[in-house]
Amino acid sequence: MGSLAFRVALAPPLVGRSSRHGARISGARYRLSRCCFSSQSAMASAALEIELIPCLKDNYAYLLRDASSGAIGVVDPSTAQPVIEALERRGLKLTHIINTHHHWDHTGGNADLKKRYGAQAREFFFFFLLSSFLLRRTKLYLIVAPPGDGIPGIDVPLKDGDTWMLGEHAMKVIGTPGHTRGHVSYYFADSRAVFTGDTLFSIGCGRLFEGSAQQMWSSLSKLAALPDETRVFCGHEYTLSNAKFAMTIEPNNPALNSHFEKVKQLRDSGLATIPSSVGEEKKFNPFLRPASREIRRSLNLSDDASDSDVFAAVRKAKDRA
């Protein structure tokens, strides 16, 4: 298991970009896009690099790079331009897009990115001393996504239990329906990273637009079973509002109270609260804590209520908040 290191490169505010949050947050968004997380393994010469890319109001896309193979993937691009800027800043060319589910704010950049980077390339190779050339067509770009979620243009359909290689890094597909019927999450064991889309948020989970509470609880249970050190890269910056809700139903949770202060400081500085970890989420995410007596009392649930029923009650309470 590789050690996880963080690299932060600060930059001046981005000039000329409009923002609902004003100039100060506009600059912070640029700094966030320069925040790069890398995982290095003693067994591999190259690291899987993970760069957070803010999109729209509160979405996050993630740029993944396997330096050894040159494979470059992006997870859930809401729009193309922030991804293009991140690629051009580093002199990279996109090879894959990886979607967790079909919602527009996770796939909105697909078409433009495929148009820009998806042309067929012709590569000529001199064959020994002969005066002929070998023509090879290489597909440079693939859409990798769950086939059951209605995402157009999929080149590599992936389902629960599949393993797909991004360069030299194995990506395991975990079926996580609930938010949508076909939602999946992607787990890189060697990089201790899971991309959860809109299933698991920091101190929260996604709304049940297409699935049932039972489905979502089953999906969250799969993610909670990953190693505690697994970093959770989710699709939105909802952590502060999620924490405020969590404190209404479990106000005496010391881990939650401590993390709430950390989250406020990060957001006040215009910084991301992502990634968290599976181990941390199990300590303060109310959607992963159905055994909490305080949560049960807050929601008037008995000790006999099933974990799935407690989860459903927490979800309903959050929907009303």
PDB file of C-alpha atoms in Angstrom:
ATOM      1  CA  MET A   1       0.000   0.000   0.000  1.00  0.00           C
ATOM      2  CA  GLY A   2       1.498   3.316  -1.044  1.00  0.00           C
ATOM      3  CA  SER A   3       1.825   6.330   1.146  1.00  0.00           C
ATOM      4  CA  LEU A   4      -0.393   9.307   0.405  1.00  0.00           C
ATOM      5  CA  ALA A   5       1.175  12.715  -0.104  1.00  0.00           C
ATOM      6  CA  PHE A   6      -0.422  16.094  -0.746  1.00  0.00           C
ATOM      7  CA  ARG A   7       0.993  18.823  -2.969  1.00  0.00           C
ATOM      8  CA  VAL A   8      -0.571  22.276  -3.013  1.00  0.00           C
ATOM      9  CA  ALA A   9       0.492  24.894  -5.529  1.00  0.00           C
ATOM     10  CA  LEU A  10      -0.956  28.339  -4.835  1.00  0.00           C
ATOM     11  CA  ALA A  11      -1.596  30.765  -7.656  1.00  0.00           C
ATOM     12  CA  PRO A  12      -2.902  34.333  -7.990  1.00  0.00           C
ATOM     13  CA  PRO A  13      -6.651  34.888  -8.370  1.00  0.00           C
ATOM     14  CA  LEU A  14      -8.162  34.062 -11.725  1.00  0.00           C
ATOM     15  CA  VAL A  15      -8.957  37.342 -13.473  1.00  0.00           C
ATOM     16  CA  GLY A  16     -11.977  37.844 -15.680  1.00  0.00           C
ATOM     17  CA  ARG A  17     -14.001  34.786 -14.648  1.00  0.00           C
ATOM     18  CA  SER A  18     -17.452  35.530 -13.278  1.00  0.00           C
ATOM     19  CA  SER A  19     -18.457  33.859 -10.038  1.00  0.00           C
ATOM     20  CA  ARG A  20     -21.564  33.813  -7.916  1.00  0.00           C
ATOM     21  CA  HIS A  21     -19.275  34.006  -4.916  1.00  0.00           C
ATOM     22  CA  GLY A  22     -17.344  37.127  -5.946  1.00  0.00           C
ATOM     23  CA  ALA A  23     -13.726  37.784  -6.752  1.00  0.00           C
ATOM     24  CA  ARG A  24     -12.315  36.316  -3.558  1.00  0.00           C
ATOM     25  CA  ILE A  25     -13.886  32.933  -4.102  1.00  0.00           C
ATOM     26  CA  SER A  26     -13.011  33.096  -7.795  1.00  0.00           C
ATOM     27  CA  GLY A  27      -9.378  33.224  -6.799  1.00  0.00           C
ATOM     28  CA  ALA A  28      -9.928  30.412  -4.331  1.00  0.00           C
ATOM     29  CA  ARG A  29     -11.478  28.276  -7.067  1.00  0.00           C
ATOM     30  CA  TYR A  30      -8.290  28.691  -9.082  1.00  0.00           C
ATOM     31  CA  ARG A  31      -6.167  27.697  -6.124  1.00  0.00           C
ATOM     32  CA  LEU A  32      -8.342  24.638  -5.639  1.00  0.00           C
ATOM     33  CA  SER A  33      -7.826  23.614  -9.239  1.00  0.00           C
ATOM     34  CA  ARG A  34      -4.093  23.627  -8.574  1.00  0.00           C
ATOM     35  CA  CYS A  35      -4.433  21.282  -5.576  1.00  0.00           C
ATOM     36  CA  CYS A  36      -2.973  17.929  -6.527  1.00  0.00           C
ATOM     37  CA  PHE A  37      -3.074  14.744  -4.505  1.00  0.00           C
ATOM     38  CA  SER A  38      -0.672  11.962  -5.387  1.00  0.00           C
ATOM     39  CA  SER A  39      -0.330   8.422  -4.194  1.00  0.00           C
ATOM     40  CA  GLN A  40       3.021   6.681  -4.536  1.00  0.00           C
ATOM     41  CA  SER A  41       3.591   2.961  -4.242  1.00  0.00           C
ATOM     42  CA  ALA A  42       6.872   1.281  -3.427  1.00  0.00           C
ATOM     43  CA  MET A  43       5.906  -1.355  -5.979  1.00  0.00           C
ATOM     44  CA  ALA A  44       5.422   1.092  -8.855  1.00  0.00           C
ATOM     45  CA  SER A  45       7.745   3.636 -10.377  1.00  0.00           C
ATOM     46  CA  ALA A  46       4.880   5.931 -11.368  1.00  0.00           C
ATOM     47  CA  ALA A  47       2.181   7.446  -9.182  1.00  0.00           C
ATOM     48  CA  LEU A  48      -1.506   7.824  -9.844  1.00  0.00           C
ATOM     49  CA  GLU A  49      -1.989  11.567  -9.597  1.00  0.00           C
ATOM     50  CA  ILE A  50      -5.381  12.992  -8.650  1.00  0.00           C
ATOM     51  CA  GLU A  51      -6.136  16.656  -9.271  1.00  0.00           C
ATOM     52  CA  LEU A  52      -9.333  18.282  -8.029  1.00  0.00           C
ATOM     53  CA  ILE A  53     -11.053  20.514 -10.602  1.00  0.00           C
ATOM     54  CA  PRO A  54     -13.868  22.804  -9.381  1.00  0.00           C
ATOM     55  CA  CYS A  55     -16.765  23.056 -11.843  1.00  0.00           C
ATOM     56  CA  LEU A  56     -20.007  25.041 -11.878  1.00  0.00           C
ATOM     57  CA  LYS A  57     -21.120  26.243  -8.435  1.00  0.00           C
ATOM     58  CA  ASP A  58     -20.072  23.317  -6.244  1.00  0.00           C
ATOM     59  CA  ASN A  59     -19.177  20.328  -8.443  1.00  0.00           C
ATOM     60  CA  TYR A  60     -15.822  18.603  -8.462  1.00  0.00           C
ATOM     61  CA  ALA A  61     -14.308  16.750 -11.410  1.00  0.00           C
ATOM     62  CA  TYR A  62     -11.057  14.845 -10.940  1.00  0.00           C
ATOM     63  CA  LEU A  63      -8.130  14.574 -13.312  1.00  0.00           C
ATOM     64  CA  LEU A  64      -6.302  11.229 -13.029  1.00  0.00           C
ATOM     65  CA  ARG A  65      -2.837  10.685 -14.472  1.00  0.00           C
ATOM     66  CA  ASP A  66      -0.744   7.549 -14.751  1.00  0.00           C
ATOM     67  CA  ALA A  67       2.666   8.998 -15.584  1.00  0.00           C
ATOM     68  CA  SER A  68       4.182   5.679 -16.652  1.00  0.00           C
ATOM     69  CA  SER A  69       1.670   4.960 -19.411  1.00  0.00           C
ATOM     70  CA  GLY A  70       0.496   8.459 -20.221  1.00  0.00           C
ATOM     71  CA  ALA A  71      -3.135   7.571 -19.550  1.00  0.00           C
ATOM     72  CA  ILE A  72      -5.122  10.644 -18.522  1.00  0.00           C
ATOM     73  CA  GLY A  73      -8.674  10.295 -17.235  1.00  0.00           C
ATOM     74  CA  VAL A  74     -11.228  12.729 -15.916  1.00  0.00           C
ATOM     75  CA  VAL A  75     -14.014  11.715 -13.551  1.00  0.00           C
ATOM     76  CA  ASP A  76     -17.420  13.402 -13.938  1.00  0.00           C
ATOM     77  CA  PRO A  77     -16.676  16.558 -15.956  1.00  0.00           C
ATOM     78  CA  SER A  78     -19.597  18.955 -15.479  1.00  0.00           C
ATOM     79  CA  THR A  79     -18.259  21.242 -18.181  1.00  0.00           C
ATOM     80  CA  ALA A  80     -15.324  20.955 -20.529  1.00  0.00           C
ATOM     81  CA  GLN A  81     -13.514  24.265 -20.058  1.00  0.00           C
ATOM     82  CA  PRO A  82     -12.135  23.765 -16.508  1.00  0.00           C
ATOM     83  CA  VAL A  83     -10.835  20.355 -17.590  1.00  0.00           C
ATOM     84  CA  ILE A  84      -9.244  21.771 -20.740  1.00  0.00           C
ATOM     85  CA  GLU A  85      -7.555  24.491 -18.688  1.00  0.00           C
ATOM     86  CA  ALA A  86      -6.162  21.938 -16.240  1.00  0.00           C
ATOM     87  CA  LEU A  87      -4.861  19.775 -19.088  1.00  0.00           C
ATOM     88  CA  GLU A  88      -3.262  22.669 -20.965  1.00  0.00           C
ATOM     89  CA  ARG A  89      -1.648  24.013 -17.819  1.00  0.00           C
ATOM     90  CA  ARG A  90       0.171  20.703 -17.425  1.00  0.00           C
ATOM     91  CA  GLY A  91       0.699  19.994 -21.115  1.00  0.00           C
ATOM     92  CA  LEU A  92      -1.478  16.870 -21.069  1.00  0.00           C
ATOM     93  CA  LYS A  93      -3.884  15.236 -23.534  1.00  0.00           C
ATOM     94  CA  LEU A  94      -7.042  13.522 -22.342  1.00  0.00           C
ATOM     95  CA  THR A  95      -7.428   9.810 -23.086  1.00  0.00           C
ATOM     96  CA  HIS A  96     -10.472   8.795 -21.032  1.00  0.00           C
ATOM     97  CA  ILE A  97     -13.568  10.174 -19.389  1.00  0.00           C
ATOM     98  CA  ILE A  98     -15.042   8.241 -16.490  1.00  0.00           C
ATOM     99  CA  ASN A  99     -18.655   8.828 -15.444  1.00  0.00           C
ATOM    100  CA  THR A 100     -20.303   7.672 -12.226  1.00  0.00           C
ATOM    101  CA  HIS A 101     -23.875   8.418 -13.373  1.00  0.00           C
ATOM    102  CA  HIS A 102     -25.901  10.200 -16.012  1.00  0.00           C
ATOM    103  CA  HIS A 103     -26.855  13.523 -14.405  1.00  0.00           C
ATOM    104  CA  TRP A 104     -25.939  16.523 -16.543  1.00  0.00           C
ATOM    105  CA  ASP A 105     -23.693  18.073 -13.908  1.00  0.00           C
ATOM    106  CA  HIS A 106     -21.489  14.975 -14.095  1.00  0.00           C
ATOM    107  CA  THR A 107     -21.557  14.416 -17.866  1.00  0.00           C
ATOM    108  CA  GLY A 108     -22.062  17.906 -19.315  1.00  0.00           C
ATOM    109  CA  GLY A 109     -18.480  18.116 -20.551  1.00  0.00           C
ATOM    110  CA  ASN A 110     -18.456  14.738 -22.286  1.00  0.00           C
ATOM    111  CA  ALA A 111     -19.369  15.844 -25.801  1.00  0.00           C
ATOM    112  CA  ASP A 112     -17.021  18.825 -25.986  1.00  0.00           C
ATOM    113  CA  LEU A 113     -14.118  16.875 -24.516  1.00  0.00           C
ATOM    114  CA  LYS A 114     -14.636  13.985 -26.902  1.00  0.00           C
ATOM    115  CA  LYS A 115     -14.834  16.377 -29.842  1.00  0.00           C
ATOM    116  CA  ARG A 116     -11.607  18.099 -28.794  1.00  0.00           C
ATOM    117  CA  TYR A 117      -9.509  15.055 -27.881  1.00  0.00           C
ATOM    118  CA  GLY A 118     -11.203  12.138 -29.608  1.00  0.00           C
ATOM    119  CA  ALA A 119      -9.888  12.312 -33.160  1.00  0.00           C
ATOM    120  CA  GLN A 120      -8.310   9.264 -34.714  1.00  0.00           C
ATOM    121  CA  ALA A 121      -4.525   9.538 -34.851  1.00  0.00           C
ATOM    122  CA  ARG A 122      -2.396   8.059 -37.589  1.00  0.00           C
ATOM    123  CA  GLU A 123       1.058   6.943 -36.524  1.00  0.00           C
ATOM    124  CA  PHE A 124       3.647   5.818 -39.060  1.00  0.00           C
ATOM    125  CA  PHE A 125       6.443   3.449 -38.070  1.00  0.00           C
ATOM    126  CA  PHE A 126       9.525   2.665 -40.152  1.00  0.00           C
ATOM    127  CA  PHE A 127       9.770  -1.107 -40.444  1.00  0.00           C
ATOM    128  CA  PHE A 128      13.424  -2.067 -40.239  1.00  0.00           C
ATOM    129  CA  LEU A 129      15.248  -0.856 -43.424  1.00  0.00           C
ATOM    130  CA  LEU A 130      12.314  -1.243 -45.790  1.00  0.00           C
ATOM    131  CA  SER A 131      10.939   1.815 -47.546  1.00  0.00           C
ATOM    132  CA  SER A 132       7.398   1.081 -46.431  1.00  0.00           C
ATOM    133  CA  PHE A 133       5.513   2.294 -43.433  1.00  0.00           C
ATOM    134  CA  LEU A 134       3.103   0.588 -41.131  1.00  0.00           C
ATOM    135  CA  LEU A 135      -0.101   2.544 -40.617  1.00  0.00           C
ATOM    136  CA  ARG A 136      -1.736   2.120 -37.272  1.00  0.00           C
ATOM    137  CA  ARG A 137      -4.944   3.732 -36.120  1.00  0.00           C
ATOM    138  CA  THR A 138      -5.091   4.346 -32.422  1.00  0.00           C
ATOM    139  CA  LYS A 139      -8.217   5.438 -30.613  1.00  0.00           C
ATOM    140  CA  LEU A 140      -7.088   8.157 -28.248  1.00  0.00           C
ATOM    141  CA  TYR A 141     -10.275   8.684 -26.300  1.00  0.00           C
ATOM    142  CA  LEU A 142     -12.838   6.479 -24.598  1.00  0.00           C
ATOM    143  CA  ILE A 143     -15.943   7.122 -22.521  1.00  0.00           C
ATOM    144  CA  VAL A 144     -15.978   4.736 -19.580  1.00  0.00           C
ATOM    145  CA  ALA A 145     -19.324   4.563 -17.791  1.00  0.00           C
ATOM    146  CA  PRO A 146     -22.112   2.314 -16.457  1.00  0.00           C
ATOM    147  CA  PRO A 147     -24.359   1.171 -19.337  1.00  0.00           C
ATOM    148  CA  GLY A 148     -27.530   1.104 -17.214  1.00  0.00           C
ATOM    149  CA  ASP A 149     -27.638   4.849 -16.618  1.00  0.00           C
ATOM    150  CA  GLY A 150     -28.399   6.180 -20.088  1.00  0.00           C
ATOM    151  CA  ILE A 151     -25.087   7.940 -20.773  1.00  0.00           C
ATOM    152  CA  PRO A 152     -24.659   8.422 -24.555  1.00  0.00           C
ATOM    153  CA  GLY A 153     -21.556   7.427 -26.478  1.00  0.00           C
ATOM    154  CA  ILE A 154     -20.137   4.869 -24.047  1.00  0.00           C
ATOM    155  CA  ASP A 155     -17.089   3.073 -25.447  1.00  0.00           C
ATOM    156  CA  VAL A 156     -16.350   0.888 -22.415  1.00  0.00           C
ATOM    157  CA  PRO A 157     -19.455  -0.227 -20.498  1.00  0.00           C
ATOM    158  CA  LEU A 158     -18.646  -1.190 -16.914  1.00  0.00           C
ATOM    159  CA  LYS A 159     -20.797  -2.898 -14.314  1.00  0.00           C
ATOM    160  CA  ASP A 160     -20.538  -3.864 -10.665  1.00  0.00           C
ATOM    161  CA  GLY A 161     -17.558  -6.141 -10.058  1.00  0.00           C
ATOM    162  CA  ASP A 162     -15.681  -5.232 -13.241  1.00  0.00           C
ATOM    163  CA  THR A 163     -12.038  -4.192 -13.134  1.00  0.00           C
ATOM    164  CA  TRP A 164     -10.653  -1.805 -15.739  1.00  0.00           C
ATOM    165  CA  MET A 165      -7.097  -0.530 -16.088  1.00  0.00           C
ATOM    166  CA  LEU A 166      -6.251   3.158 -16.240  1.00  0.00           C
ATOM    167  CA  GLY A 167      -2.703   2.716 -17.432  1.00  0.00           C
ATOM    168  CA  GLU A 168      -1.084   0.514 -14.786  1.00  0.00           C
ATOM    169  CA  HIS A 169      -3.702   1.192 -12.104  1.00  0.00           C
ATOM    170  CA  ALA A 170      -6.608  -1.209 -11.552  1.00  0.00           C
ATOM    171  CA  MET A 171      -9.988   0.473 -11.154  1.00  0.00           C
ATOM    172  CA  LYS A 172     -12.662  -1.675  -9.511  1.00  0.00           C
ATOM    173  CA  VAL A 173     -16.281  -0.882 -10.289  1.00  0.00           C
ATOM    174  CA  ILE A 174     -18.655  -0.865  -7.310  1.00  0.00           C
ATOM    175  CA  GLY A 175     -22.361  -0.754  -8.104  1.00  0.00           C
ATOM    176  CA  THR A 176     -23.872   1.985  -5.931  1.00  0.00           C
ATOM    177  CA  PRO A 177     -27.481   2.550  -7.068  1.00  0.00           C
ATOM    178  CA  GLY A 178     -29.841   4.772  -5.147  1.00  0.00           C
ATOM    179  CA  HIS A 179     -29.195   8.284  -6.393  1.00  0.00           C
ATOM    180  CA  THR A 180     -29.734   6.864  -9.887  1.00  0.00           C
ATOM    181  CA  ARG A 181     -30.508   3.296 -10.911  1.00  0.00           C
ATOM    182  CA  GLY A 182     -27.182   2.742 -12.645  1.00  0.00           C
ATOM    183  CA  HIS A 183     -24.839   4.744 -10.409  1.00  0.00           C
ATOM    184  CA  VAL A 184     -21.389   3.230  -9.824  1.00  0.00           C
ATOM    185  CA  SER A 185     -18.322   4.201  -7.789  1.00  0.00           C
ATOM    186  CA  TYR A 186     -14.693   3.595  -8.791  1.00  0.00           C
ATOM    187  CA  TYR A 187     -12.081   2.234  -6.387  1.00  0.00           C
ATOM    188  CA  PHE A 188      -8.308   2.334  -6.896  1.00  0.00           C
ATOM    189  CA  ALA A 189      -6.901   0.102  -4.151  1.00  0.00           C
ATOM    190  CA  ASP A 190      -3.267   0.916  -4.931  1.00  0.00           C
ATOM    191  CA  SER A 191      -3.946   4.633  -4.589  1.00  0.00           C
ATOM    192  CA  ARG A 192      -6.308   4.310  -1.644  1.00  0.00           C
ATOM    193  CA  ALA A 193      -8.951   6.324  -3.474  1.00  0.00           C
ATOM    194  CA  VAL A 194     -12.640   5.899  -4.246  1.00  0.00           C
ATOM    195  CA  PHE A 195     -14.680   8.171  -6.507  1.00  0.00           C
ATOM    196  CA  THR A 196     -18.228   8.142  -5.208  1.00  0.00           C
ATOM    197  CA  GLY A 197     -20.060  10.619  -7.440  1.00  0.00           C
ATOM    198  CA  ASP A 198     -23.360  11.466  -5.769  1.00  0.00           C
ATOM    199  CA  THR A 199     -23.638   8.344  -3.613  1.00  0.00           C
ATOM    200  CA  LEU A 200     -21.402   9.218  -0.662  1.00  0.00           C
ATOM    201  CA  PHE A 201     -20.590  12.827   0.202  1.00  0.00           C
ATOM    202  CA  SER A 202     -18.509  14.046   3.088  1.00  0.00           C
ATOM    203  CA  ILE A 203     -20.958  13.961   6.034  1.00  0.00           C
ATOM    204  CA  GLY A 204     -23.769  13.209   3.605  1.00  0.00           C
ATOM    205  CA  CYS A 205     -25.182  11.161   0.752  1.00  0.00           C
ATOM    206  CA  GLY A 206     -27.094  11.795  -2.444  1.00  0.00           C
ATOM    207  CA  ARG A 207     -30.822  12.228  -2.763  1.00  0.00           C
ATOM    208  CA  LEU A 208     -32.904   9.249  -3.827  1.00  0.00           C
ATOM    209  CA  PHE A 209     -33.977  10.380  -7.279  1.00  0.00           C
ATOM    210  CA  GLU A 210     -34.376   6.952  -8.883  1.00  0.00           C
ATOM    211  CA  GLY A 211     -33.615   4.309  -6.271  1.00  0.00           C
ATOM    212  CA  SER A 212     -34.955   3.243  -2.901  1.00  0.00           C
ATOM    213  CA  ALA A 213     -33.669   3.803   0.610  1.00  0.00           C
ATOM    214  CA  GLN A 214     -32.822   0.114   0.804  1.00  0.00           C
ATOM    215  CA  GLN A 215     -30.723   0.355  -2.367  1.00  0.00           C
ATOM    216  CA  MET A 216     -28.863   3.403  -1.136  1.00  0.00           C
ATOM    217  CA  TRP A 217     -28.179   1.871   2.264  1.00  0.00           C
ATOM    218  CA  SER A 218     -26.773  -1.221   0.553  1.00  0.00           C
ATOM    219  CA  SER A 219     -24.581   0.995  -1.638  1.00  0.00           C
ATOM    220  CA  LEU A 220     -23.293   3.007   1.308  1.00  0.00           C
ATOM    221  CA  SER A 221     -22.563  -0.210   3.192  1.00  0.00           C
ATOM    222  CA  LYS A 222     -20.321  -1.351   0.326  1.00  0.00           C
ATOM    223  CA  LEU A 223     -18.351   1.888   0.493  1.00  0.00           C
ATOM    224  CA  ALA A 224     -18.140   1.777   4.290  1.00  0.00           C
ATOM    225  CA  ALA A 225     -16.567  -1.685   3.991  1.00  0.00           C
ATOM    226  CA  LEU A 226     -13.542  -0.289   2.134  1.00  0.00           C
ATOM    227  CA  PRO A 227     -10.344   0.187   4.162  1.00  0.00           C
ATOM    228  CA  ASP A 228     -10.579   3.095   6.589  1.00  0.00           C
ATOM    229  CA  GLU A 229      -7.632   4.879   4.973  1.00  0.00           C
ATOM    230  CA  THR A 230      -9.403   5.014   1.593  1.00  0.00           C
ATOM    231  CA  ARG A 231      -9.728   8.619   0.451  1.00  0.00           C
ATOM    232  CA  VAL A 232     -13.241   9.637  -0.578  1.00  0.00           C
ATOM    233  CA  PHE A 233     -13.464  11.888  -3.649  1.00  0.00           C
ATOM    234  CA  CYS A 234     -17.110  12.865  -4.034  1.00  0.00           C
ATOM    235  CA  GLY A 235     -18.957  14.927  -6.619  1.00  0.00           C
ATOM    236  CA  HIS A 236     -19.878  18.067  -4.678  1.00  0.00           C
ATOM    237  CA  GLU A 237     -18.679  20.533  -2.058  1.00  0.00           C
ATOM    238  CA  TYR A 238     -21.633  20.074   0.312  1.00  0.00           C
ATOM    239  CA  THR A 239     -19.643  19.392   3.469  1.00  0.00           C
ATOM    240  CA  LEU A 240     -20.468  22.516   5.463  1.00  0.00           C
ATOM    241  CA  SER A 241     -24.229  22.297   4.961  1.00  0.00           C
ATOM    242  CA  ASN A 242     -24.093  18.547   5.586  1.00  0.00           C
ATOM    243  CA  ALA A 243     -22.250  19.116   8.854  1.00  0.00           C
ATOM    244  CA  LYS A 244     -24.818  21.655  10.018  1.00  0.00           C
ATOM    245  CA  PHE A 245     -27.593  19.126   9.451  1.00  0.00           C
ATOM    246  CA  ALA A 246     -25.665  16.298  11.109  1.00  0.00           C
ATOM    247  CA  MET A 247     -25.268  18.388  14.245  1.00  0.00           C
ATOM    248  CA  THR A 248     -29.047  18.702  14.568  1.00  0.00           C
ATOM    249  CA  ILE A 249     -29.465  14.948  15.013  1.00  0.00           C
ATOM    250  CA  GLU A 250     -26.162  14.016  16.689  1.00  0.00           C
ATOM    251  CA  PRO A 251     -25.015  17.184  18.487  1.00  0.00           C
ATOM    252  CA  ASN A 252     -22.986  15.325  21.106  1.00  0.00           C
ATOM    253  CA  ASN A 253     -20.712  13.523  18.648  1.00  0.00           C
ATOM    254  CA  PRO A 254     -17.181  14.814  19.482  1.00  0.00           C
ATOM    255  CA  ALA A 255     -15.742  13.726  16.124  1.00  0.00           C
ATOM    256  CA  LEU A 256     -18.478  15.644  14.312  1.00  0.00           C
ATOM    257  CA  ASN A 257     -18.026  18.770  16.409  1.00  0.00           C
ATOM    258  CA  SER A 258     -14.275  18.755  15.883  1.00  0.00           C
ATOM    259  CA  HIS A 259     -14.569  18.205  12.141  1.00  0.00           C
ATOM    260  CA  PHE A 260     -17.212  20.917  11.848  1.00  0.00           C
ATOM    261  CA  GLU A 261     -14.699  23.493  13.077  1.00  0.00           C
ATOM    262  CA  LYS A 262     -12.123  22.255  10.573  1.00  0.00           C
ATOM    263  CA  VAL A 263     -14.648  22.431   7.743  1.00  0.00           C
ATOM    264  CA  LYS A 264     -15.614  26.009   8.621  1.00  0.00           C
ATOM    265  CA  GLN A 265     -11.971  27.071   8.583  1.00  0.00           C
ATOM    266  CA  LEU A 266     -11.377  25.457   5.203  1.00  0.00           C
ATOM    267  CA  ARG A 267     -14.431  27.019   3.606  1.00  0.00           C
ATOM    268  CA  ASP A 268     -13.727  30.429   5.142  1.00  0.00           C
ATOM    269  CA  SER A 269     -10.353  30.211   3.390  1.00  0.00           C
ATOM    270  CA  GLY A 270     -11.944  29.176   0.107  1.00  0.00           C
ATOM    271  CA  LEU A 271     -10.412  25.703   0.274  1.00  0.00           C
ATOM    272  CA  ALA A 272     -11.840  22.282  -0.490  1.00  0.00           C
ATOM    273  CA  THR A 273     -12.954  19.905   2.252  1.00  0.00           C
ATOM    274  CA  ILE A 274     -12.364  16.962  -0.077  1.00  0.00           C
ATOM    275  CA  PRO A 275     -11.036  14.312   0.212  1.00  0.00           C
ATOM    276  CA  SER A 276     -12.187  12.830   3.474  1.00  0.00           C
ATOM    277  CA  SER A 277     -11.626   9.163   4.307  1.00  0.00           C
ATOM    278  CA  VAL A 278     -13.853   6.152   4.835  1.00  0.00           C
ATOM    279  CA  GLY A 279     -12.693   5.902   8.440  1.00  0.00           C
ATOM    280  CA  GLU A 280     -13.524   9.546   9.104  1.00  0.00           C
ATOM    281  CA  GLU A 281     -16.937   9.296   7.485  1.00  0.00           C
ATOM    282  CA  LYS A 282     -17.876   6.373   9.713  1.00  0.00           C
ATOM    283  CA  LYS A 283     -17.157   8.590  12.732  1.00  0.00           C
ATOM    284  CA  PHE A 284     -19.320  11.570  11.784  1.00  0.00           C
ATOM    285  CA  ASN A 285     -21.477  10.930   8.708  1.00  0.00           C
ATOM    286  CA  PRO A 286     -25.040  10.335  10.007  1.00  0.00           C
ATOM    287  CA  PHE A 287     -25.911   8.285   6.930  1.00  0.00           C
ATOM    288  CA  LEU A 288     -23.266   5.732   7.959  1.00  0.00           C
ATOM    289  CA  ARG A 289     -24.191   5.756  11.660  1.00  0.00           C
ATOM    290  CA  PRO A 290     -27.582   4.020  12.032  1.00  0.00           C
ATOM    291  CA  ALA A 291     -26.401   2.352  15.257  1.00  0.00           C
ATOM    292  CA  SER A 292     -26.065   5.727  16.986  1.00  0.00           C
ATOM    293  CA  ARG A 293     -28.522   5.898  19.873  1.00  0.00           C
ATOM    294  CA  GLU A 294     -28.470   9.676  19.755  1.00  0.00           C
ATOM    295  CA  ILE A 295     -29.526   9.679  16.106  1.00  0.00           C
ATOM    296  CA  ARG A 296     -32.283   7.180  16.848  1.00  0.00           C
ATOM    297  CA  ARG A 297     -33.554   9.271  19.748  1.00  0.00           C
ATOM    298  CA  SER A 298     -33.436  12.442  17.661  1.00  0.00           C
ATOM    299  CA  LEU A 299     -35.615  10.776  15.036  1.00  0.00           C
ATOM    300  CA  ASN A 300     -37.912   8.992  17.535  1.00  0.00           C
ATOM    301  CA  LEU A 301     -36.794   5.547  16.405  1.00  0.00           C
ATOM    302  CA  SER A 302     -36.656   2.520  18.649  1.00  0.00           C
ATOM    303  CA  ASP A 303     -33.650   0.308  19.271  1.00  0.00           C
ATOM    304  CA  ASP A 304     -35.445  -2.350  17.216  1.00  0.00           C
ATOM    305  CA  ALA A 305     -35.500  -0.265  14.040  1.00  0.00           C
ATOM    306  CA  SER A 306     -33.369  -1.741  11.267  1.00  0.00           C
ATOM    307  CA  ASP A 307     -30.293   0.063   9.996  1.00  0.00           C
ATOM    308  CA  SER A 308     -32.043   0.557   6.665  1.00  0.00           C
ATOM    309  CA  ASP A 309     -35.051   2.133   8.392  1.00  0.00           C
ATOM    310  CA  VAL A 310     -32.788   4.482  10.352  1.00  0.00           C
ATOM    311  CA  PHE A 311     -31.018   5.476   7.160  1.00  0.00           C
ATOM    312  CA  ALA A 312     -34.369   6.165   5.481  1.00  0.00           C
ATOM    313  CA  ALA A 313     -35.411   8.367   8.401  1.00  0.00           C
ATOM    314  CA  VAL A 314     -32.147  10.317   8.273  1.00  0.00           C
ATOM    315  CA  ARG A 315     -32.574  10.828   4.523  1.00  0.00           C
ATOM    316  CA  LYS A 316     -36.141  12.096   4.975  1.00  0.00           C
ATOM    317  CA  ALA A 317     -35.016  14.468   7.731  1.00  0.00           C
ATOM    318  CA  LYS A 318     -32.250  15.832   5.500  1.00  0.00           C
ATOM    319  CA  ASP A 319     -34.707  16.302   2.628  1.00  0.00           C
ATOM    320  CA  ARG A 320     -36.888  18.434   4.904  1.00  0.00           C
ATOM    321  CA  ALA A 321     -33.985  20.464   6.310  1.00  0.00           C
TER     322      ALA A 321
END
